[in-house]
Coordinates of C-alpha atoms and ligand atoms in Angstrom, one line a residue:
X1 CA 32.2 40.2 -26.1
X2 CA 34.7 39.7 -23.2
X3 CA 32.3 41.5 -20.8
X4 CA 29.4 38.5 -21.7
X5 CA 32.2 36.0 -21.3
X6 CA 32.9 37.3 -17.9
X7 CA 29.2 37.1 -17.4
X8 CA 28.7 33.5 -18.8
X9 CA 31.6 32.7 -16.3
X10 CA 30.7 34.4 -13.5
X11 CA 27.1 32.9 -13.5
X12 CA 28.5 28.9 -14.5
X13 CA 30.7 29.7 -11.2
X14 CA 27.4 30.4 -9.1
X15 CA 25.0 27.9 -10.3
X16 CA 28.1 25.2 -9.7
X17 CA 28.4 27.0 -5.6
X18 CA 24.8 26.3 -5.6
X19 CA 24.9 22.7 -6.8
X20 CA 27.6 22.2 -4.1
X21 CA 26.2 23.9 -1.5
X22 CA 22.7 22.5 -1.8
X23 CA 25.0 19.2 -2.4
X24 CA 26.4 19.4 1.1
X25 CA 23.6 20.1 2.9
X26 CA 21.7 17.7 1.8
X27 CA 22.8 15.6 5.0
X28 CA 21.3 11.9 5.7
X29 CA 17.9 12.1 7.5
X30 CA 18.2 8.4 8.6
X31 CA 18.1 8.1 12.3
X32 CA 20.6 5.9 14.1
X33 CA 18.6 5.5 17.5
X34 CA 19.7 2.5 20.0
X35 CA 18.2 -0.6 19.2
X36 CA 15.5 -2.3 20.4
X37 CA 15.3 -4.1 23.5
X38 CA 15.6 -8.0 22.5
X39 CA 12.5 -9.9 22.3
X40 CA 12.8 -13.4 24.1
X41 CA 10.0 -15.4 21.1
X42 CA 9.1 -18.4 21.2
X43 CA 9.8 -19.4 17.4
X44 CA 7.9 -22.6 17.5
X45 CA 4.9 -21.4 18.9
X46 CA 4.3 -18.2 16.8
X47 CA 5.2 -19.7 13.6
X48 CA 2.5 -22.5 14.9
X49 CA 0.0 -19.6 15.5
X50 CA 0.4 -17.9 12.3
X51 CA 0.4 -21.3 9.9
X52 CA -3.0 -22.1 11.9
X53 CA -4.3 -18.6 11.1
X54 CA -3.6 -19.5 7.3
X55 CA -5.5 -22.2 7.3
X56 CA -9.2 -20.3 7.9
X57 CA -10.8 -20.0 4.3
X58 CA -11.5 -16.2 5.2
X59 CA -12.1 -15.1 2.1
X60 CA -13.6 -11.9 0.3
X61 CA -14.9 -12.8 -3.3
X62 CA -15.5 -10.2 -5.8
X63 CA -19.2 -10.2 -6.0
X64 CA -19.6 -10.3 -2.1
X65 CA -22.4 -12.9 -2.5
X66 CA -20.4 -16.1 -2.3
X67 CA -18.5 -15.1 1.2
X68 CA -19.1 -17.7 3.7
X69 CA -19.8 -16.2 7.5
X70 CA -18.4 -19.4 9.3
X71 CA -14.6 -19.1 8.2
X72 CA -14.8 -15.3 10.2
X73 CA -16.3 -16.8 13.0
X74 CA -14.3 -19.8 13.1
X75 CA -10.9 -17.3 12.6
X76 CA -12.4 -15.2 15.8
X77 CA -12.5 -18.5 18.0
X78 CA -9.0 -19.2 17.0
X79 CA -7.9 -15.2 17.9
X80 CA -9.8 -15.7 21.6
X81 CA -8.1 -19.0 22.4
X82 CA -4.3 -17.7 20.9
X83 CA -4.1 -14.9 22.3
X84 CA -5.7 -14.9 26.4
X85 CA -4.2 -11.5 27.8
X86 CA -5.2 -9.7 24.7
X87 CA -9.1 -10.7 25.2
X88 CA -8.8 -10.7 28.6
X89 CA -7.8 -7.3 29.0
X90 CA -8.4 -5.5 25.9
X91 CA -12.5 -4.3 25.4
X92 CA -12.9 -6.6 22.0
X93 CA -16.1 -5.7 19.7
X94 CA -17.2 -7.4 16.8
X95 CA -18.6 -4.9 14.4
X96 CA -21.0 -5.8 11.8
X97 CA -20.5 -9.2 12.6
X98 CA -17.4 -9.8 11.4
X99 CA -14.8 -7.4 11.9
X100 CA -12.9 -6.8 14.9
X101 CA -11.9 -3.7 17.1
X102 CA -9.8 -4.0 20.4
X103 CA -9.6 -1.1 22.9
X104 CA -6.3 -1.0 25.1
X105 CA -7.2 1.9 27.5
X106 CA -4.1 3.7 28.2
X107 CA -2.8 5.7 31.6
X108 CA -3.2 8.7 30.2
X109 CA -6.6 10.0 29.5
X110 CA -5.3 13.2 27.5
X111 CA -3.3 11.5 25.4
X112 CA -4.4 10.5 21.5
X113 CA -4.9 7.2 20.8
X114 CA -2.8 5.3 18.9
X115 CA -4.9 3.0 15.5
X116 CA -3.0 0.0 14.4
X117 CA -4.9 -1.4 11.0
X118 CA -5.1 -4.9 9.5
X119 CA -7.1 -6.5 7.6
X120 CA -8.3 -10.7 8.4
X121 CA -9.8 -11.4 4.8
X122 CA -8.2 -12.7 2.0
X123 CA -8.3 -13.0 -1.7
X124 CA -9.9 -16.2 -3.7
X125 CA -6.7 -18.9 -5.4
X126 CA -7.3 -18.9 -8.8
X127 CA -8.6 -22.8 -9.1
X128 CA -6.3 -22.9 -12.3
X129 CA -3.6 -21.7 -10.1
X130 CA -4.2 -24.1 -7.5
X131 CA -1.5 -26.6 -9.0
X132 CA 1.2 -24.4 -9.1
X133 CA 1.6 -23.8 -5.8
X134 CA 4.4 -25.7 -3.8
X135 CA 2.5 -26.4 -0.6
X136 CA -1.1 -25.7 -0.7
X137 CA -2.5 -22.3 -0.6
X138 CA -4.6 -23.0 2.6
X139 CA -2.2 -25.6 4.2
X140 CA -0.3 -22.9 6.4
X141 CA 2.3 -25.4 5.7
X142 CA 6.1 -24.6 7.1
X143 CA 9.0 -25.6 5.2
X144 CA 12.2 -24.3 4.1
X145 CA 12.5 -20.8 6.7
X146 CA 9.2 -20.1 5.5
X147 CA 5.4 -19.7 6.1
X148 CA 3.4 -20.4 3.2
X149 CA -0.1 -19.6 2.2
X150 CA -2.5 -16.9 1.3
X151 CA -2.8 -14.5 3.6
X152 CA 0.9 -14.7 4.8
X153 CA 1.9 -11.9 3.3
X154 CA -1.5 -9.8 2.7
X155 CA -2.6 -9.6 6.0
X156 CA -2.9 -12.5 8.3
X157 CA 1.0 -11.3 9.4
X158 CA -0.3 -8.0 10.3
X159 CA -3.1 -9.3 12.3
X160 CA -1.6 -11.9 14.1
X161 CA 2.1 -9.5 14.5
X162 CA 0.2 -7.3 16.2
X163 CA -1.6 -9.4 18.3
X164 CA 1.5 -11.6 18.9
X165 CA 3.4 -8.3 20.3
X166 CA 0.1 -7.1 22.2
X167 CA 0.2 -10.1 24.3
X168 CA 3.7 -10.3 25.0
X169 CA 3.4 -6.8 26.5
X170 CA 0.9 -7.5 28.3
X171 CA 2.8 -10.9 29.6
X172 CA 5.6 -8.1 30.7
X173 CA 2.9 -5.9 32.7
X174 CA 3.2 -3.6 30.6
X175 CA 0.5 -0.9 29.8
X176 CA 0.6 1.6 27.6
X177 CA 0.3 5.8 28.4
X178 CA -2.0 6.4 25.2
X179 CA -5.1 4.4 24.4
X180 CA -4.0 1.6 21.6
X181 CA -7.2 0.9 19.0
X182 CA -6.5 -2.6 16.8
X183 CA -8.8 -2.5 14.0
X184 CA -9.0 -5.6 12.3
X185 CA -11.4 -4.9 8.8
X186 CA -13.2 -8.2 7.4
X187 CA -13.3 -7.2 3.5
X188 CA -10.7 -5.0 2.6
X189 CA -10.2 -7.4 -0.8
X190 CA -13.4 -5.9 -1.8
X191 CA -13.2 -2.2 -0.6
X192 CA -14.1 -2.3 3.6
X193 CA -17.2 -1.0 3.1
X194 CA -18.7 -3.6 5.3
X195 CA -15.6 -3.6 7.5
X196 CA -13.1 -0.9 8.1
X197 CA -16.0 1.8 7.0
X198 CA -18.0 0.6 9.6
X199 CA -15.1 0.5 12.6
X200 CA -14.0 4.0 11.4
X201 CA -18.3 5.1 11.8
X202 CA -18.3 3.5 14.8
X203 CA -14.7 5.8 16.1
X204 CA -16.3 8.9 14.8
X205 CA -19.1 8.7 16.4
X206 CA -17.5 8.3 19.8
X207 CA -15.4 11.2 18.5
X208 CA -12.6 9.3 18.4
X209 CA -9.2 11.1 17.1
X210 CA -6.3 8.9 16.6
X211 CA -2.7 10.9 16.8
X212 CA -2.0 8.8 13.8
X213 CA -3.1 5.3 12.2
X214 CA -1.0 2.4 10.5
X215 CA -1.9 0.1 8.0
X216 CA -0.1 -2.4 5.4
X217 CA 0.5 -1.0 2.2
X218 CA 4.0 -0.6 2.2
X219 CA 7.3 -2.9 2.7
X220 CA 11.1 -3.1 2.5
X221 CA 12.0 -3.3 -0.4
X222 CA 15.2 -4.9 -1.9
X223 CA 16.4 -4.4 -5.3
X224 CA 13.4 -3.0 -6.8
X225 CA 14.3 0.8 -6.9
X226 CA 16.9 1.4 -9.6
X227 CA 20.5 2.4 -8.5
X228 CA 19.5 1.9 -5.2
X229 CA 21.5 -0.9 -3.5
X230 CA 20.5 -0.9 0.1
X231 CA 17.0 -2.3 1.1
X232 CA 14.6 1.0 1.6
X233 CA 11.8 0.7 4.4
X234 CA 8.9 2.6 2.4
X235 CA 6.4 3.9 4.8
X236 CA 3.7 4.5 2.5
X237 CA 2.1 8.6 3.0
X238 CA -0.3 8.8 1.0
X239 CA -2.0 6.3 -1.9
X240 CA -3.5 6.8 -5.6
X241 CA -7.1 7.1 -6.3
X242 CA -8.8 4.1 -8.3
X243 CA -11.3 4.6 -11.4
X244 CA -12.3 1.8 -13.7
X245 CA -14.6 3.1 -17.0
X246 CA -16.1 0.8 -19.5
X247 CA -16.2 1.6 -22.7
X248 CA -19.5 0.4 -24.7
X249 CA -19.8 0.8 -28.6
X250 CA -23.3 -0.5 -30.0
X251 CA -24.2 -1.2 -33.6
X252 CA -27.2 -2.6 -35.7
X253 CA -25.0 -6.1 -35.8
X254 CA -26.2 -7.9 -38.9
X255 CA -24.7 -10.5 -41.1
X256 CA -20.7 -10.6 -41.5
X257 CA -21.6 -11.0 -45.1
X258 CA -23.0 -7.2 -45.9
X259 CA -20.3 -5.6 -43.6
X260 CA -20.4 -1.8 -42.4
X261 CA -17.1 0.0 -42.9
X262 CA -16.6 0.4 -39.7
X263 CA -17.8 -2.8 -36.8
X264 CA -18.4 -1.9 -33.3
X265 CA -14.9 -4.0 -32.3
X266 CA -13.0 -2.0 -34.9
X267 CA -14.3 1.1 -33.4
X268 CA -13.9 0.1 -29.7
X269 CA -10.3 -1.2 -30.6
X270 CA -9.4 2.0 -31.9
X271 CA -10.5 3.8 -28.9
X272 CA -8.7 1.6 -26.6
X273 CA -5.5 2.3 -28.6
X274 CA -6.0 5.9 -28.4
X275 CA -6.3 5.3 -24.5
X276 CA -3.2 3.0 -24.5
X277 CA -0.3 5.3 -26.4
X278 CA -1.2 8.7 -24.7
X279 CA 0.3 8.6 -21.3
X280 CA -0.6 10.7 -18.5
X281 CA 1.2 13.7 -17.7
X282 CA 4.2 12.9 -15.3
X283 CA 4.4 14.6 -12.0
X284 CA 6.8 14.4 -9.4
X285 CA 4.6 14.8 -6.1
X286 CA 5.6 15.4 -2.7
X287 CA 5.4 12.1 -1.7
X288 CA 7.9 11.0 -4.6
X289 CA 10.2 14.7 -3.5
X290 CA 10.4 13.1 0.1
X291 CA 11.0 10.2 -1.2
X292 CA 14.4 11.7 -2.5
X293 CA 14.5 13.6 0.2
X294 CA 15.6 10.9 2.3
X295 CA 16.8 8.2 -0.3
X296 CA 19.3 11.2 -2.3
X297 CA 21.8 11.7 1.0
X298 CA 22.6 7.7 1.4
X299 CA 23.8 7.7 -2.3
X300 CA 26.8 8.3 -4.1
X301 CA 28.4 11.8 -4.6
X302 CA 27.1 12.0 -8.5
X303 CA 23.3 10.9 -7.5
X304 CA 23.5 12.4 -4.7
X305 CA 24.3 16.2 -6.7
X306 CA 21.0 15.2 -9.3
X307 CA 18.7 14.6 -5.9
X308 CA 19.8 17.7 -4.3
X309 CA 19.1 20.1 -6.9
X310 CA 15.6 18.8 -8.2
X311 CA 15.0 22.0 -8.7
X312 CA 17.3 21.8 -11.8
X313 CA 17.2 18.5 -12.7
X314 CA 13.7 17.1 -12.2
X315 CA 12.7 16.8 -16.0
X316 CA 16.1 14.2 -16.1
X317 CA 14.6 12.4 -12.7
X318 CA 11.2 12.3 -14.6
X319 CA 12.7 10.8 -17.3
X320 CA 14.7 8.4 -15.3
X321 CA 11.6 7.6 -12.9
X322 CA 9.7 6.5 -16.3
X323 CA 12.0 3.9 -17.5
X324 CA 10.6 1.2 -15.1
X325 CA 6.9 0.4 -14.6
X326 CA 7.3 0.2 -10.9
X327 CA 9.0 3.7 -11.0
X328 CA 6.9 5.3 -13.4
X329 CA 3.9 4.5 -11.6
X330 CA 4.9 6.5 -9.1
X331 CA 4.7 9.8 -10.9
X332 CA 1.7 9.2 -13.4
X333 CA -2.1 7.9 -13.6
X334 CA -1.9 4.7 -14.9
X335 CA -4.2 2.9 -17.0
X336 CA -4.8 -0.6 -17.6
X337 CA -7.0 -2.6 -20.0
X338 CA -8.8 -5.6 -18.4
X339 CA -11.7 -6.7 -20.0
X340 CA -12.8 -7.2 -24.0
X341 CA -15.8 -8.3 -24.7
X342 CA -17.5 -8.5 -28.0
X343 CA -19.5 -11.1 -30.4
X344 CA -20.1 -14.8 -30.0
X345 CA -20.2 -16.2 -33.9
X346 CA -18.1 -16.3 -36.7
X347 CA -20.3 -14.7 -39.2
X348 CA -22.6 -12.3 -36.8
X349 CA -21.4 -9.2 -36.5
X350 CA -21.8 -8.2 -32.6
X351 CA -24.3 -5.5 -31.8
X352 CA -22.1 -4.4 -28.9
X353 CA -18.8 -4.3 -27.8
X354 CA -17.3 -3.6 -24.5
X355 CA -14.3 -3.1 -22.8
X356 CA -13.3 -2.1 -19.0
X357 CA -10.0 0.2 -18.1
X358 CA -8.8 0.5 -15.2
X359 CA -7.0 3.6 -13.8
X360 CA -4.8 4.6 -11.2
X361 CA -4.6 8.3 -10.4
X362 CA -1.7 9.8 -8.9
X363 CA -2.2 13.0 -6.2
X364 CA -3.3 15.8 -8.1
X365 CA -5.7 14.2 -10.5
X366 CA -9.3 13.6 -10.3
X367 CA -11.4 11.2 -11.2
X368 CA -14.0 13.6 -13.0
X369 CA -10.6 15.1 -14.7
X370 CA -9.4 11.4 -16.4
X371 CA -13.0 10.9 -17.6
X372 CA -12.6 14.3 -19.2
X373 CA -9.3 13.2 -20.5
X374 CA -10.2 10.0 -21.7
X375 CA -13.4 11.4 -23.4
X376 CA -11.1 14.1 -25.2
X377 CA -8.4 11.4 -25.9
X378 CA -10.8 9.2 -27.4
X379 CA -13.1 12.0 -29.2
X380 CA -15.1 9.5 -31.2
X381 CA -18.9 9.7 -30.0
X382 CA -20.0 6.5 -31.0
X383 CA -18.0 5.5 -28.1
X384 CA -19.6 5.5 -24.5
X385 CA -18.2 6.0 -21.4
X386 CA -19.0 4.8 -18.2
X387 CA -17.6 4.6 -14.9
X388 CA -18.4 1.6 -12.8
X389 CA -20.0 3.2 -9.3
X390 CA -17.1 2.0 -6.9
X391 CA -13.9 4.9 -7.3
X392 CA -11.1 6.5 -5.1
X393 CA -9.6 9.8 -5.4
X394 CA -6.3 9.7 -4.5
X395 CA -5.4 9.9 -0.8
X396 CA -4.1 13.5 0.7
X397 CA -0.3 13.1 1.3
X398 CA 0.8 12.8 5.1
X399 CA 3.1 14.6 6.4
X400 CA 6.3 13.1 7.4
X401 CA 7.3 16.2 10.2
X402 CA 3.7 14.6 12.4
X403 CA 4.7 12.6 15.8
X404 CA 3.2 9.0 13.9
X405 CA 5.6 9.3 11.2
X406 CA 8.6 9.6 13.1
X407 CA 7.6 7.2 16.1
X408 CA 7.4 4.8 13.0
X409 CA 10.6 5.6 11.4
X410 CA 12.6 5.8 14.3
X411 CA 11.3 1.9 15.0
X412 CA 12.0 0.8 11.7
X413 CA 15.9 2.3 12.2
X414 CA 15.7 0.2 15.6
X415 CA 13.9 -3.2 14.2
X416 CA 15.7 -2.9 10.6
X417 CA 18.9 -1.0 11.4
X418 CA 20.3 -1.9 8.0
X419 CA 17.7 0.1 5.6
X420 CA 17.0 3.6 4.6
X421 CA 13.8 4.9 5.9
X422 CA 11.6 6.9 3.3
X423 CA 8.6 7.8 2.8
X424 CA 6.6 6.6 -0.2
X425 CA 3.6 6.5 -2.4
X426 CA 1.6 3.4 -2.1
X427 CA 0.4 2.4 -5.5
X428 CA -2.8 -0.2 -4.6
X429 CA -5.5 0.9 -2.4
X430 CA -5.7 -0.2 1.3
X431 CA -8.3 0.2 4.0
X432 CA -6.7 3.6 5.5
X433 CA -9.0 5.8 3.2
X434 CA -12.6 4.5 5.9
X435 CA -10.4 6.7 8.2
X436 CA -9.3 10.1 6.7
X437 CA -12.1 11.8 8.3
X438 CA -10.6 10.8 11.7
X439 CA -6.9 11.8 11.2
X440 CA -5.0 13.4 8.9
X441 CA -1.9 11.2 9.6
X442 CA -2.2 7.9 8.0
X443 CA 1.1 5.4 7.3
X444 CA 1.2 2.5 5.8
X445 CA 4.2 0.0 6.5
X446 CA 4.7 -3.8 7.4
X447 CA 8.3 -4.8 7.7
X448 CA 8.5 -7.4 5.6
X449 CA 11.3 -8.0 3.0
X450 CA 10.1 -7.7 -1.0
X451 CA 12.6 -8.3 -4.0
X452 CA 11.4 -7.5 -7.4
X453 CA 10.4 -11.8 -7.6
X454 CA 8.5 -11.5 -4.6
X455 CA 6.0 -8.9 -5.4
X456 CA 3.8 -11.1 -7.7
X457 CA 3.2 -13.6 -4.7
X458 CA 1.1 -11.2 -3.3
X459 CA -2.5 -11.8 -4.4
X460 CA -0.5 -14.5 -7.1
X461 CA 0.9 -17.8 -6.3
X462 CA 3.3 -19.3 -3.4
X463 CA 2.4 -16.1 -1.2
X464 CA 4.5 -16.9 1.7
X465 CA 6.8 -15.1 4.7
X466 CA 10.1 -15.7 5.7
X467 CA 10.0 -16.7 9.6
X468 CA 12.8 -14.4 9.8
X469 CA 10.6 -11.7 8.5
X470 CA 7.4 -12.5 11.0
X471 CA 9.6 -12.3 13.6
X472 CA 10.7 -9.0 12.8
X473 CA 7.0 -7.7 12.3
X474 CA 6.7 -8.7 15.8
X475 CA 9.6 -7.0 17.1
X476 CA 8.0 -3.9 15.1
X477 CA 4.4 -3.9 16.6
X478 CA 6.2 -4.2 20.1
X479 CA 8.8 -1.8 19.7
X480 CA 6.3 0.3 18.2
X481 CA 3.5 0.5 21.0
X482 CA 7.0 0.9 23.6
X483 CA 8.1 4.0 21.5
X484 CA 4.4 5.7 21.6
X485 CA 5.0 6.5 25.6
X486 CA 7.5 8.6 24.9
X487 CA 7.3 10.5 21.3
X488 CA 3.2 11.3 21.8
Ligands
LIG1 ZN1 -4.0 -6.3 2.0

């Protein structure tokens, strides 16, 4: 009995060494580089630049049919005359007629290029929506320390950012050592088939190899991760897949006077309730680990001694990651019911009813694997499952050891010295995918500053940018391109 005392002892006093040592070297991974050479911007006219660029109705709609050609070519007109250097001595292409690809031919022949991804389209306002806007959605209108409008956010800031820091290099003389691609997609609201798909064709076939590419899909966010009380630049490395299924139960209808025990919307219902209560399984991937990885350190002691020793305590971190939406999205396929459809008079039973869910698969599921699941889940053969043709599987994760994710992080600790860096997973889908077959590093980050009231702007109403913020992205695209003569 004393002996297995002893024992019991003796192993408690190991596993807490372990927790401590494992504790203690779990040492910050922020970098603390000097910062970055200080821009000379002129406010007025970049803020001008970008509230004009706001204005151009460049807008993808769902169906494709309705998109109108002349906003694109308008919004190229305005790119040519804003920015001289950058079409005087960048190669500019138009490809498929209205996307955009700039070539910056570096010194260096030998030296991978460099991708930097936005995207010019926009989504539709919702005419119901219109109202509650407080400055027009399309009026690029600046008030208050801000820039507001669609596409301020998502990704006129990316497009013109990058252009605004390409021409003021250029203005300085300088020119970079790699080759510097800008890839600007034309319907990345509606899945870049017609726009980044087609750049990214048009790279392979010149056998083009970027060292690594960026895109949005990622921001600083403030507030939004639980317990964490410093800002955290996400750079997103890899993103979930995208599946949507509808569900279609028929029936011989009839009158709602001689009922069947069962209608088609009962049985539908039910089905979509089965979907709704079982949740996926949870899984902590690597993108979520590195996440910790470099989020754990900056936290206090107690956290800190949970997020060194996942290897222990991941079921609690599970459990804590599923408490928020935001959080628990980050470890599970996600589903979401958007459409219900079903009969059209009070006393005719419908003949069919229909309903469309849409999913969000995290790294390690398929999309042939949550059709199986949802088939299983829903076991009822009356119901029929479909998935709509256009689907994702989710991204491969990126690793954060490559040359583009540390040139990015170290000019995010120059630009935003006051954040943690991390990597993260982006939940929505962004144009990056078009490219996996060129590179196997692909980030995703704009500098901009979200708190949990901001996220809903985006694609939602008063969409807007801090001009504190657009500066900043500028300062990043620079410092960015300056940084890639030295790390690649
Ligand atoms: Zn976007």
């Amino acid at each position: 009995m004393k002996r297995l005392a002893l024992l019991l002892t003796a192993l408690f006093g190991v596993l807490i060494a372990l927790l401590v040592i494992r504790t203690m070297t779990f040492t910050s991974r922020q970098l603390r580089p000097p910062s970055a050479e200080q821009l000379q911007l002129d406010k007025d006219a970049i803020v001008t630049r970008l509230s004009e660029a706001i204005q151009f109705k460049t807008i993808s709609f769902e169906s494709g049919t309705e998109s109108n050609p002349d906003p694109f070519r308008d919004f190229h007109a305005f790119l040519a005359k804003s920015f001289p250097r950058v079409h005087a001595q960048l190669t500019r292409e138009v490809v498929n007629d209205h996307s955009l690809l700039y070539t910056w031919k570096g010194k260096d022949d030998r030296l991978k290029p460099i991708l930097l991804m936005a995207h010019m389209d926009v989504v539709p306002v919702d005419p119901d929506s219109e109202k509650l806007w407080t400055h027009a959605p399309f009026s690029g209108q600046v008030a208050d320390g801000y820039v507001w409008g669609r596409g301020t956010m998502d990704d006129k800031v990316s497009v013109l950012g990058i252009l605004e820091a390409v021409e003021k290099l250029l203005a300085d003389g300088f020119q970079p050592h790699c080759t510097v691609y800008l890839a600007f997609g034309h319907d990345e609201e509606i899945g870049g088939q017609q726009g980044a798909a087609k750049i990214a064709a048009l790279l392979s076939e010149r056998r083009v190899q970027p060292e690594f590419v960026l895109d949005e899909g990622s921001a600083i966010v403030d507030g939004i991760i639980p317990g964490v009380a410093a800002p955290i630049a996400m750079i997103g490395i890899g993103e979930k897949g995208y599946l949507t299924l509808q569900l279609t139960v028929t029936s011989t209808g009839g009158h709602s006077s001689l009922p069947p025990s069962e209608s088609a919307i009962g049985i539908l219902s039910r089905a979509i309730d089965k979907v709704e209560t079982t949740r996926f399984p949870r899984r902590v991937n690597d993108a979520v680990k590195e996440f910790f990885n470099f989020v754990g350190p900056e936290l206090s002691w107690h956290k800190k001694v949970l997020l060194a020793n996942l290897w222990l305590t991941e079921p609690w971190l599970e459990r804590e990651l599923a408490k928020s939406p935001l959080t628990d999205s980050m470890i599970r396929t996600t589903k979401a019911t958007t459409i219900f459809q079903a009969g059209d008079k009070e006393n005719v039973l419908p003949a069919r009813a229909q309903a469309i869910i849409n999913f969000r698969l995290i790294s390690g599921d398929t999309t042939d694997a949550v059709i199986e699941r949802v088939r299983q889940v829903i076991d009822d053969e009356r119901v029929k499952i479909t998935p709509l043709p256009f689907s994702i599987e989710p991204s491969p994760i990126s690793s954060v050891d490559a040359d583009g994710f540390k040139l990015v992080r170290r000019t995010i600790s120059q630009v935003a010295p006051q954040t943690i860096v991390a990597p993260f997973l982006t939940i929505a889908a962004t144009d990056t995918r078009h490219y996996a077959k060129l590179t196997k590093h692909i980030y995703r980050f704009v500098p901009i500053a979200l708190r949990p009231e901001d996220a809903e702007r985006i694609h939602g109403v008063d969409e807007r940018i801090s001009i504190e913020d657009y500066e900043r992205c500028i300062r990043f695209y620079t410092q960015l391109i300056r940084n890639s003569q030295s790390s690649i």
